[in-house]
Amino acid sequence: MPGYELFWISGSPPCWRVMLAMEVKGLDYKPVRFDNAKGEQKDPEFLKINPLGEVPVLKRGELVVCQSLAILAYLDKAHPEPALFGATAAETAAIWQQILQFDATMPGPIRAITRPIFRRRIAEHMEQILEAAEKIRPELDAIEMRLTGAGVLAGSAVTAADIALYPPLMQLMRAAGNEEAQGLNLGLHPLSQHYPRIAHWVERIEALPGYDRAYPPHWRS
Ligand SMILES: N[C@@H](CCC(=O)N[C@@H](CS)C(=O)NCC(=O)O)C(=O)O
């Protein structure tokens, strides 16, 4: 059987989700990295694989899976150990509930903060950034409250809920910790001061096997 190929962009939260899941499951794959600045994901050859020109895309021979959550679900079925979507119906529901709630509320406000900060256009988007932080803080309060027990988002082990929420939250924290952004008092940075349980959870994810291999390479420089 042919091996997995993963089409990805460094720093893309959906791609990071998939890479973390593959590392946790100990799966080999050939990474095919696109340069977002050059728009390589819109290359006609890749559009034949995913007409949306978006990543992540997981490919194995004729099999093509797009959408990070669909890829996680596929991987969990194809490689059941360790289980990412729970062992019982109740666990599966709790995991999906958290992922869907997060994806329904957070990506917009996170983008509203990260884009202007990463593009060094804070001053002209100040109001947008502050408004987005107002929306994000209650969601983070809820996540903080959920991390009372085993220190993971659902059940007692790392699941798809942790893997799905971690990358976008790290992108947010990277923006909030940006030197220019720190003066904005967004109530997000440093994480350990505002959200100690989330900070502890971050350490737990960082200790996962293969975490370093999945870390966005362009964030290291
Ligand atoms: N809902 C999709 C989102 C995929 C997505 O937005 N990918 C972005 C990178 S974060 C992308 O490919 N952007 C490049 C483009 O649209 O040209 C998923 O979860 O996989």
PDB file of C-alpha atoms and ligand atoms in Angstrom:
ATOM      1  CA  MET A   1       0.000   0.000   0.000  1.00  0.00           C
ATOM      2  CA  PRO A   2       1.376   3.490  -0.819  1.00  0.00           C
ATOM      3  CA  GLY A   3       2.389   5.696   2.099  1.00  0.00           C
ATOM      4  CA  TYR A   4       0.674   8.836   3.330  1.00  0.00           C
ATOM      5  CA  GLU A   5       1.453  12.232   1.855  1.00  0.00           C
ATOM      6  CA  LEU A   6       0.404  15.306   3.806  1.00  0.00           C
ATOM      7  CA  PHE A   7       0.090  18.616   1.976  1.00  0.00           C
ATOM      8  CA  TRP A   8       0.557  21.422   4.475  1.00  0.00           C
ATOM      9  CA  ILE A   9       1.570  25.016   5.229  1.00  0.00           C
ATOM     10  CA  SER A  10       3.751  25.912   8.200  1.00  0.00           C
ATOM     11  CA  GLY A  11       1.821  27.665  10.975  1.00  0.00           C
ATOM     12  CA  SER A  12      -1.601  26.634   9.630  1.00  0.00           C
ATOM     13  CA  PRO A  13      -3.643  25.448  12.639  1.00  0.00           C
ATOM     14  CA  PRO A  14      -5.652  22.854  10.656  1.00  0.00           C
ATOM     15  CA  CYS A  15      -2.401  21.374   9.286  1.00  0.00           C
ATOM     16  CA  TRP A  16      -0.881  21.346  12.749  1.00  0.00           C
ATOM     17  CA  ARG A  17      -3.909  19.418  14.022  1.00  0.00           C
ATOM     18  CA  VAL A  18      -3.295  16.675  11.496  1.00  0.00           C
ATOM     19  CA  MET A  19       0.440  16.525  12.117  1.00  0.00           C
ATOM     20  CA  LEU A  20      -0.088  16.232  15.878  1.00  0.00           C
ATOM     21  CA  ALA A  21      -2.610  13.440  15.364  1.00  0.00           C
ATOM     22  CA  MET A  22      -0.231  11.558  13.069  1.00  0.00           C
ATOM     23  CA  GLU A  23       2.600  11.913  15.570  1.00  0.00           C
ATOM     24  CA  VAL A  24       0.417  10.762  18.473  1.00  0.00           C
ATOM     25  CA  LYS A  25      -0.545   7.710  16.439  1.00  0.00           C
ATOM     26  CA  GLY A  26       3.063   7.105  15.397  1.00  0.00           C
ATOM     27  CA  LEU A  27       2.291   7.273  11.668  1.00  0.00           C
ATOM     28  CA  ASP A  28       4.857   7.857   8.953  1.00  0.00           C
ATOM     29  CA  TYR A  29       4.070  10.306   6.188  1.00  0.00           C
ATOM     30  CA  LYS A  30       5.748  12.312   3.494  1.00  0.00           C
ATOM     31  CA  PRO A  31       5.248  16.008   4.204  1.00  0.00           C
ATOM     32  CA  VAL A  32       4.657  18.161   1.113  1.00  0.00           C
ATOM     33  CA  ARG A  33       5.043  21.724   2.340  1.00  0.00           C
ATOM     34  CA  PHE A  34       3.564  24.645   0.424  1.00  0.00           C
ATOM     35  CA  ASP A  35       4.710  28.233   0.672  1.00  0.00           C
ATOM     36  CA  ASN A  36       1.591  30.264   1.369  1.00  0.00           C
ATOM     37  CA  ALA A  37       3.348  33.497   0.330  1.00  0.00           C
ATOM     38  CA  LYS A  38       3.880  32.022  -3.143  1.00  0.00           C
ATOM     39  CA  GLY A  39       0.331  30.613  -3.265  1.00  0.00           C
ATOM     40  CA  GLU A  40       1.692  27.154  -4.019  1.00  0.00           C
ATOM     41  CA  GLN A  41      -1.548  25.592  -2.786  1.00  0.00           C
ATOM     42  CA  LYS A  42      -3.265  27.098  -5.877  1.00  0.00           C
ATOM     43  CA  ASP A  43      -0.947  25.286  -8.253  1.00  0.00           C
ATOM     44  CA  PRO A  44      -3.035  23.593 -11.002  1.00  0.00           C
ATOM     45  CA  GLU A  45      -1.550  20.190 -10.128  1.00  0.00           C
ATOM     46  CA  PHE A  46      -2.673  20.530  -6.503  1.00  0.00           C
ATOM     47  CA  LEU A  47      -6.103  21.867  -7.546  1.00  0.00           C
ATOM     48  CA  LYS A  48      -6.648  18.492  -9.195  1.00  0.00           C
ATOM     49  CA  ILE A  49      -6.262  16.973  -5.708  1.00  0.00           C
ATOM     50  CA  ASN A  50      -8.210  19.631  -3.790  1.00  0.00           C
ATOM     51  CA  PRO A  51     -10.119  22.044  -6.047  1.00  0.00           C
ATOM     52  CA  LEU A  52     -10.433  24.467  -3.099  1.00  0.00           C
ATOM     53  CA  GLY A  53      -6.652  24.894  -3.080  1.00  0.00           C
ATOM     54  CA  GLU A  54      -6.604  24.506   0.695  1.00  0.00           C
ATOM     55  CA  VAL A  55      -4.525  22.464   3.085  1.00  0.00           C
ATOM     56  CA  PRO A  56      -4.325  20.150   4.957  1.00  0.00           C
ATOM     57  CA  VAL A  57      -4.882  17.329   2.514  1.00  0.00           C
ATOM     58  CA  LEU A  58      -4.012  13.745   3.325  1.00  0.00           C
ATOM     59  CA  LYS A  59      -3.380  11.486   0.351  1.00  0.00           C
ATOM     60  CA  ARG A  60      -2.673   7.807   0.148  1.00  0.00           C
ATOM     61  CA  GLY A  61      -2.748   6.460  -3.394  1.00  0.00           C
ATOM     62  CA  GLU A  62      -6.213   7.235  -4.714  1.00  0.00           C
ATOM     63  CA  LEU A  63      -7.533   8.223  -1.285  1.00  0.00           C
ATOM     64  CA  VAL A  64      -7.762  11.979  -0.728  1.00  0.00           C
ATOM     65  CA  VAL A  65      -9.095  13.445   2.520  1.00  0.00           C
ATOM     66  CA  CYS A  66      -9.551  17.204   2.935  1.00  0.00           C
ATOM     67  CA  GLN A  67     -10.623  19.131   6.068  1.00  0.00           C
ATOM     68  CA  SER A  68      -8.624  18.684   9.252  1.00  0.00           C
ATOM     69  CA  LEU A  69     -11.456  17.163  11.280  1.00  0.00           C
ATOM     70  CA  ALA A  70     -12.340  14.705   8.536  1.00  0.00           C
ATOM     71  CA  ILE A  71      -8.679  13.696   8.425  1.00  0.00           C
ATOM     72  CA  LEU A  72      -8.630  13.189  12.199  1.00  0.00           C
ATOM     73  CA  ALA A  73     -11.771  11.052  11.979  1.00  0.00           C
ATOM     74  CA  TYR A  74     -10.275   9.050   9.108  1.00  0.00           C
ATOM     75  CA  LEU A  75      -7.005   8.468  10.962  1.00  0.00           C
ATOM     76  CA  ASP A  76      -8.826   7.350  14.085  1.00  0.00           C
ATOM     77  CA  LYS A  77     -10.806   4.762  12.172  1.00  0.00           C
ATOM     78  CA  ALA A  78      -7.836   3.577  10.107  1.00  0.00           C
ATOM     79  CA  HIS A  79      -5.406   3.511  13.057  1.00  0.00           C
ATOM     80  CA  PRO A  80      -7.492   3.084  16.213  1.00  0.00           C
ATOM     81  CA  GLU A  81      -4.656   3.269  18.762  1.00  0.00           C
ATOM     82  CA  PRO A  82      -4.496   5.479  20.715  1.00  0.00           C
ATOM     83  CA  ALA A  83      -8.153   6.428  20.323  1.00  0.00           C
ATOM     84  CA  LEU A  84      -8.676  10.120  19.648  1.00  0.00           C
ATOM     85  CA  PHE A  85     -12.468  10.170  19.648  1.00  0.00           C
ATOM     86  CA  GLY A  86     -13.142   8.363  22.923  1.00  0.00           C
ATOM     87  CA  ALA A  87     -13.977   4.840  23.962  1.00  0.00           C
ATOM     88  CA  THR A  88     -17.629   5.358  24.883  1.00  0.00           C
ATOM     89  CA  ALA A  89     -20.542   7.149  23.253  1.00  0.00           C
ATOM     90  CA  ALA A  90     -20.502   9.768  26.010  1.00  0.00           C
ATOM     91  CA  GLU A  91     -16.775  10.437  25.499  1.00  0.00           C
ATOM     92  CA  THR A  92     -17.228  10.752  21.748  1.00  0.00           C
ATOM     93  CA  ALA A  93     -20.042  13.248  22.311  1.00  0.00           C
ATOM     94  CA  ALA A  94     -17.973  15.284  24.783  1.00  0.00           C
ATOM     95  CA  ILE A  95     -15.047  15.447  22.357  1.00  0.00           C
ATOM     96  CA  TRP A  96     -17.149  16.532  19.382  1.00  0.00           C
ATOM     97  CA  GLN A  97     -19.076  18.993  21.492  1.00  0.00           C
ATOM     98  CA  GLN A  98     -15.898  20.813  22.439  1.00  0.00           C
ATOM     99  CA  ILE A  99     -14.445  20.811  18.958  1.00  0.00           C
ATOM    100  CA  LEU A 100     -17.650  22.047  17.344  1.00  0.00           C
ATOM    101  CA  GLN A 101     -18.238  24.691  19.983  1.00  0.00           C
ATOM    102  CA  PHE A 102     -14.706  25.973  19.519  1.00  0.00           C
ATOM    103  CA  ASP A 103     -14.868  25.961  15.729  1.00  0.00           C
ATOM    104  CA  ALA A 104     -18.238  27.733  15.800  1.00  0.00           C
ATOM    105  CA  THR A 105     -17.032  30.618  17.949  1.00  0.00           C
ATOM    106  CA  MET A 106     -13.270  31.066  17.964  1.00  0.00           C
ATOM    107  CA  PRO A 107     -11.686  31.074  14.485  1.00  0.00           C
ATOM    108  CA  GLY A 108     -13.192  34.462  13.494  1.00  0.00           C
ATOM    109  CA  PRO A 109     -12.090  36.350  16.622  1.00  0.00           C
ATOM    110  CA  ILE A 110      -8.703  34.590  16.593  1.00  0.00           C
ATOM    111  CA  ARG A 111      -8.170  35.680  12.980  1.00  0.00           C
ATOM    112  CA  ALA A 112      -9.253  39.215  13.872  1.00  0.00           C
ATOM    113  CA  ILE A 113      -6.396  39.327  16.367  1.00  0.00           C
ATOM    114  CA  THR A 114      -3.659  37.314  14.708  1.00  0.00           C
ATOM    115  CA  ARG A 115      -3.806  38.763  11.189  1.00  0.00           C
ATOM    116  CA  PRO A 116      -3.190  42.421  12.030  1.00  0.00           C
ATOM    117  CA  ILE A 117      -0.602  41.534  14.654  1.00  0.00           C
ATOM    118  CA  PHE A 118       1.370  39.206  12.358  1.00  0.00           C
ATOM    119  CA  ARG A 119       1.086  41.748   9.526  1.00  0.00           C
ATOM    120  CA  ARG A 120       2.266  44.565  11.834  1.00  0.00           C
ATOM    121  CA  ARG A 121      -0.926  46.571  11.293  1.00  0.00           C
ATOM    122  CA  ILE A 122      -2.012  46.842  14.882  1.00  0.00           C
ATOM    123  CA  ALA A 123      -2.759  50.572  15.021  1.00  0.00           C
ATOM    124  CA  GLU A 124      -5.242  50.565  12.140  1.00  0.00           C
ATOM    125  CA  HIS A 125      -7.060  47.469  13.473  1.00  0.00           C
ATOM    126  CA  MET A 126      -6.972  48.330  17.164  1.00  0.00           C
ATOM    127  CA  GLU A 127     -10.753  48.358  17.661  1.00  0.00           C
ATOM    128  CA  GLN A 128     -11.159  45.033  15.854  1.00  0.00           C
ATOM    129  CA  ILE A 129      -8.432  43.455  17.987  1.00  0.00           C
ATOM    130  CA  LEU A 130      -9.904  44.678  21.275  1.00  0.00           C
ATOM    131  CA  GLU A 131     -13.421  43.578  20.293  1.00  0.00           C
ATOM    132  CA  ALA A 132     -12.161  40.130  19.324  1.00  0.00           C
ATOM    133  CA  ALA A 133     -10.318  39.762  22.633  1.00  0.00           C
ATOM    134  CA  GLU A 134     -13.609  40.573  24.412  1.00  0.00           C
ATOM    135  CA  LYS A 135     -15.241  37.651  22.596  1.00  0.00           C
ATOM    136  CA  ILE A 136     -12.357  35.291  23.198  1.00  0.00           C
ATOM    137  CA  ARG A 137     -11.864  35.770  26.942  1.00  0.00           C
ATOM    138  CA  PRO A 138     -15.199  34.198  28.026  1.00  0.00           C
ATOM    139  CA  GLU A 139     -14.491  31.199  25.789  1.00  0.00           C
ATOM    140  CA  LEU A 140     -11.076  30.816  27.393  1.00  0.00           C
ATOM    141  CA  ASP A 141     -12.695  31.152  30.835  1.00  0.00           C
ATOM    142  CA  ALA A 142     -14.953  28.221  29.906  1.00  0.00           C
ATOM    143  CA  ILE A 143     -11.989  26.146  28.701  1.00  0.00           C
ATOM    144  CA  GLU A 144     -10.102  27.004  31.899  1.00  0.00           C
ATOM    145  CA  MET A 145     -13.065  25.739  33.958  1.00  0.00           C
ATOM    146  CA  ARG A 146     -13.224  22.523  31.951  1.00  0.00           C
ATOM    147  CA  LEU A 147      -9.617  21.698  32.747  1.00  0.00           C
ATOM    148  CA  THR A 148     -10.316  21.034  36.417  1.00  0.00           C
ATOM    149  CA  GLY A 149     -10.074  17.262  36.393  1.00  0.00           C
ATOM    150  CA  ALA A 150      -7.472  15.269  34.472  1.00  0.00           C
ATOM    151  CA  GLY A 151      -6.038  18.371  32.810  1.00  0.00           C
ATOM    152  CA  VAL A 152      -7.344  17.452  29.366  1.00  0.00           C
ATOM    153  CA  LEU A 153     -10.470  18.683  27.617  1.00  0.00           C
ATOM    154  CA  ALA A 154     -12.428  15.421  27.673  1.00  0.00           C
ATOM    155  CA  GLY A 155     -11.973  12.198  29.633  1.00  0.00           C
ATOM    156  CA  SER A 156      -8.611  11.321  31.115  1.00  0.00           C
ATOM    157  CA  ALA A 157      -6.248  11.212  28.122  1.00  0.00           C
ATOM    158  CA  VAL A 158      -5.352  13.477  25.228  1.00  0.00           C
ATOM    159  CA  THR A 159      -8.081  13.280  22.583  1.00  0.00           C
ATOM    160  CA  ALA A 160      -9.052  14.949  19.332  1.00  0.00           C
ATOM    161  CA  ALA A 161     -10.504  17.793  21.409  1.00  0.00           C
ATOM    162  CA  ASP A 162      -7.039  18.692  22.726  1.00  0.00           C
ATOM    163  CA  ILE A 163      -5.415  18.177  19.337  1.00  0.00           C
ATOM    164  CA  ALA A 164      -8.030  20.315  17.565  1.00  0.00           C
ATOM    165  CA  LEU A 165      -7.981  23.238  19.994  1.00  0.00           C
ATOM    166  CA  TYR A 166      -4.264  23.427  20.682  1.00  0.00           C
ATOM    167  CA  PRO A 167      -2.974  24.800  17.334  1.00  0.00           C
ATOM    168  CA  PRO A 168      -5.420  27.706  16.953  1.00  0.00           C
ATOM    169  CA  LEU A 169      -4.932  28.612  20.612  1.00  0.00           C
ATOM    170  CA  MET A 170      -1.167  28.602  20.144  1.00  0.00           C
ATOM    171  CA  GLN A 171      -1.495  30.822  17.115  1.00  0.00           C
ATOM    172  CA  LEU A 172      -3.521  33.215  19.262  1.00  0.00           C
ATOM    173  CA  MET A 173      -0.947  33.116  22.057  1.00  0.00           C
ATOM    174  CA  ARG A 174       1.890  33.723  19.634  1.00  0.00           C
ATOM    175  CA  ALA A 175       0.129  36.869  18.445  1.00  0.00           C
ATOM    176  CA  ALA A 176      -0.775  37.996  21.972  1.00  0.00           C
ATOM    177  CA  GLY A 177       2.844  37.545  23.064  1.00  0.00           C
ATOM    178  CA  ASN A 178       4.163  39.618  20.175  1.00  0.00           C
ATOM    179  CA  GLU A 179       6.204  42.509  21.530  1.00  0.00           C
ATOM    180  CA  GLU A 180       4.052  45.195  19.901  1.00  0.00           C
ATOM    181  CA  ALA A 181       0.822  43.498  21.023  1.00  0.00           C
ATOM    182  CA  GLN A 182       1.782  43.194  24.664  1.00  0.00           C
ATOM    183  CA  GLY A 183       0.960  46.854  25.301  1.00  0.00           C
ATOM    184  CA  LEU A 184      -2.652  46.257  24.264  1.00  0.00           C
ATOM    185  CA  ASN A 185      -3.491  44.450  27.498  1.00  0.00           C
ATOM    186  CA  LEU A 186      -5.620  41.849  25.787  1.00  0.00           C
ATOM    187  CA  GLY A 187      -5.803  39.799  28.980  1.00  0.00           C
ATOM    188  CA  LEU A 188      -4.243  36.808  27.238  1.00  0.00           C
ATOM    189  CA  HIS A 189      -0.506  37.119  27.796  1.00  0.00           C
ATOM    190  CA  PRO A 190       1.229  35.628  29.685  1.00  0.00           C
ATOM    191  CA  LEU A 191      -1.034  32.609  29.588  1.00  0.00           C
ATOM    192  CA  SER A 192       0.131  31.262  32.960  1.00  0.00           C
ATOM    193  CA  GLN A 193      -1.004  34.473  34.645  1.00  0.00           C
ATOM    194  CA  HIS A 194      -4.444  34.702  33.046  1.00  0.00           C
ATOM    195  CA  TYR A 195      -5.236  31.027  32.461  1.00  0.00           C
ATOM    196  CA  PRO A 196      -3.021  28.798  34.623  1.00  0.00           C
ATOM    197  CA  ARG A 197      -4.855  25.565  33.819  1.00  0.00           C
ATOM    198  CA  ILE A 198      -4.652  26.217  30.084  1.00  0.00           C
ATOM    199  CA  ALA A 199      -0.925  26.935  30.538  1.00  0.00           C
ATOM    200  CA  HIS A 200      -0.540  23.582  32.274  1.00  0.00           C
ATOM    201  CA  TRP A 201      -2.519  21.889  29.501  1.00  0.00           C
ATOM    202  CA  VAL A 202      -0.170  23.469  26.940  1.00  0.00           C
ATOM    203  CA  GLU A 203       2.785  21.869  28.735  1.00  0.00           C
ATOM    204  CA  ARG A 204       1.021  18.532  28.565  1.00  0.00           C
ATOM    205  CA  ILE A 205       0.501  18.806  24.811  1.00  0.00           C
ATOM    206  CA  GLU A 206       4.106  19.907  24.369  1.00  0.00           C
ATOM    207  CA  ALA A 207       5.204  16.678  26.074  1.00  0.00           C
ATOM    208  CA  LEU A 208       3.410  14.510  23.490  1.00  0.00           C
ATOM    209  CA  PRO A 209       5.608  12.164  21.452  1.00  0.00           C
ATOM    210  CA  GLY A 210       6.573  13.793  18.161  1.00  0.00           C
ATOM    211  CA  TYR A 211       5.430  17.235  19.295  1.00  0.00           C
ATOM    212  CA  ASP A 212       8.649  18.826  18.009  1.00  0.00           C
ATOM    213  CA  ARG A 213       8.262  17.285  14.562  1.00  0.00           C
ATOM    214  CA  ALA A 214       4.810  18.833  14.225  1.00  0.00           C
ATOM    215  CA  TYR A 215       5.862  22.280  15.466  1.00  0.00           C
ATOM    216  CA  PRO A 216       5.619  24.940  12.723  1.00  0.00           C
ATOM    217  CA  PRO A 217       9.199  25.214  11.413  1.00  0.00           C
ATOM    218  CA  HIS A 218       8.985  28.891  10.498  1.00  0.00           C
ATOM    219  CA  TRP A 219       8.057  29.704  14.132  1.00  0.00           C
ATOM    220  CA  ARG A 220      11.481  28.505  15.241  1.00  0.00           C
ATOM    221  CA  SER A 221      13.384  31.204  13.405  1.00  0.00           C
TER     222      SER A 221
HETATM  223  N1  LIG B   1     -11.804  23.959   7.503  1.00  0.00           N
HETATM  224  C1  LIG B   1     -10.512  23.659   6.874  1.00  0.00           C
HETATM  225  C2  LIG B   1      -9.723  24.947   6.786  1.00  0.00           C
HETATM  226  C3  LIG B   1      -8.559  24.818   5.840  1.00  0.00           C
HETATM  227  C4  LIG B   1      -7.876  26.147   5.656  1.00  0.00           C
HETATM  228  O1  LIG B   1      -8.459  27.225   5.901  1.00  0.00           O
HETATM  229  N2  LIG B   1      -6.637  26.081   5.221  1.00  0.00           N
HETATM  230  C5  LIG B   1      -5.860  27.275   4.998  1.00  0.00           C
HETATM  231  C6  LIG B   1      -4.576  27.258   5.810  1.00  0.00           C
HETATM  232  S1  LIG B   1      -4.942  27.521   7.509  1.00  0.00           S
HETATM  233  C7  LIG B   1      -5.449  27.351   3.545  1.00  0.00           C
HETATM  234  O2  LIG B   1      -5.225  26.351   2.913  1.00  0.00           O
HETATM  235  N3  LIG B   1      -5.297  28.568   3.062  1.00  0.00           N
HETATM  236  C8  LIG B   1      -4.715  28.805   1.782  1.00  0.00           C
HETATM  237  C9  LIG B   1      -5.675  29.348   0.794  1.00  0.00           C
HETATM  238  O3  LIG B   1      -6.891  29.360   1.046  1.00  0.00           O
HETATM  239  O4  LIG B   1      -5.185  29.766  -0.266  1.00  0.00           O
HETATM  240  C10 LIG B   1      -9.802  22.585   7.696  1.00  0.00           C
HETATM  241  O5  LIG B   1     -10.085  22.442   8.887  1.00  0.00           O
HETATM  242  O6  LIG B   1      -8.988  21.850   7.133  1.00  0.00           O
END
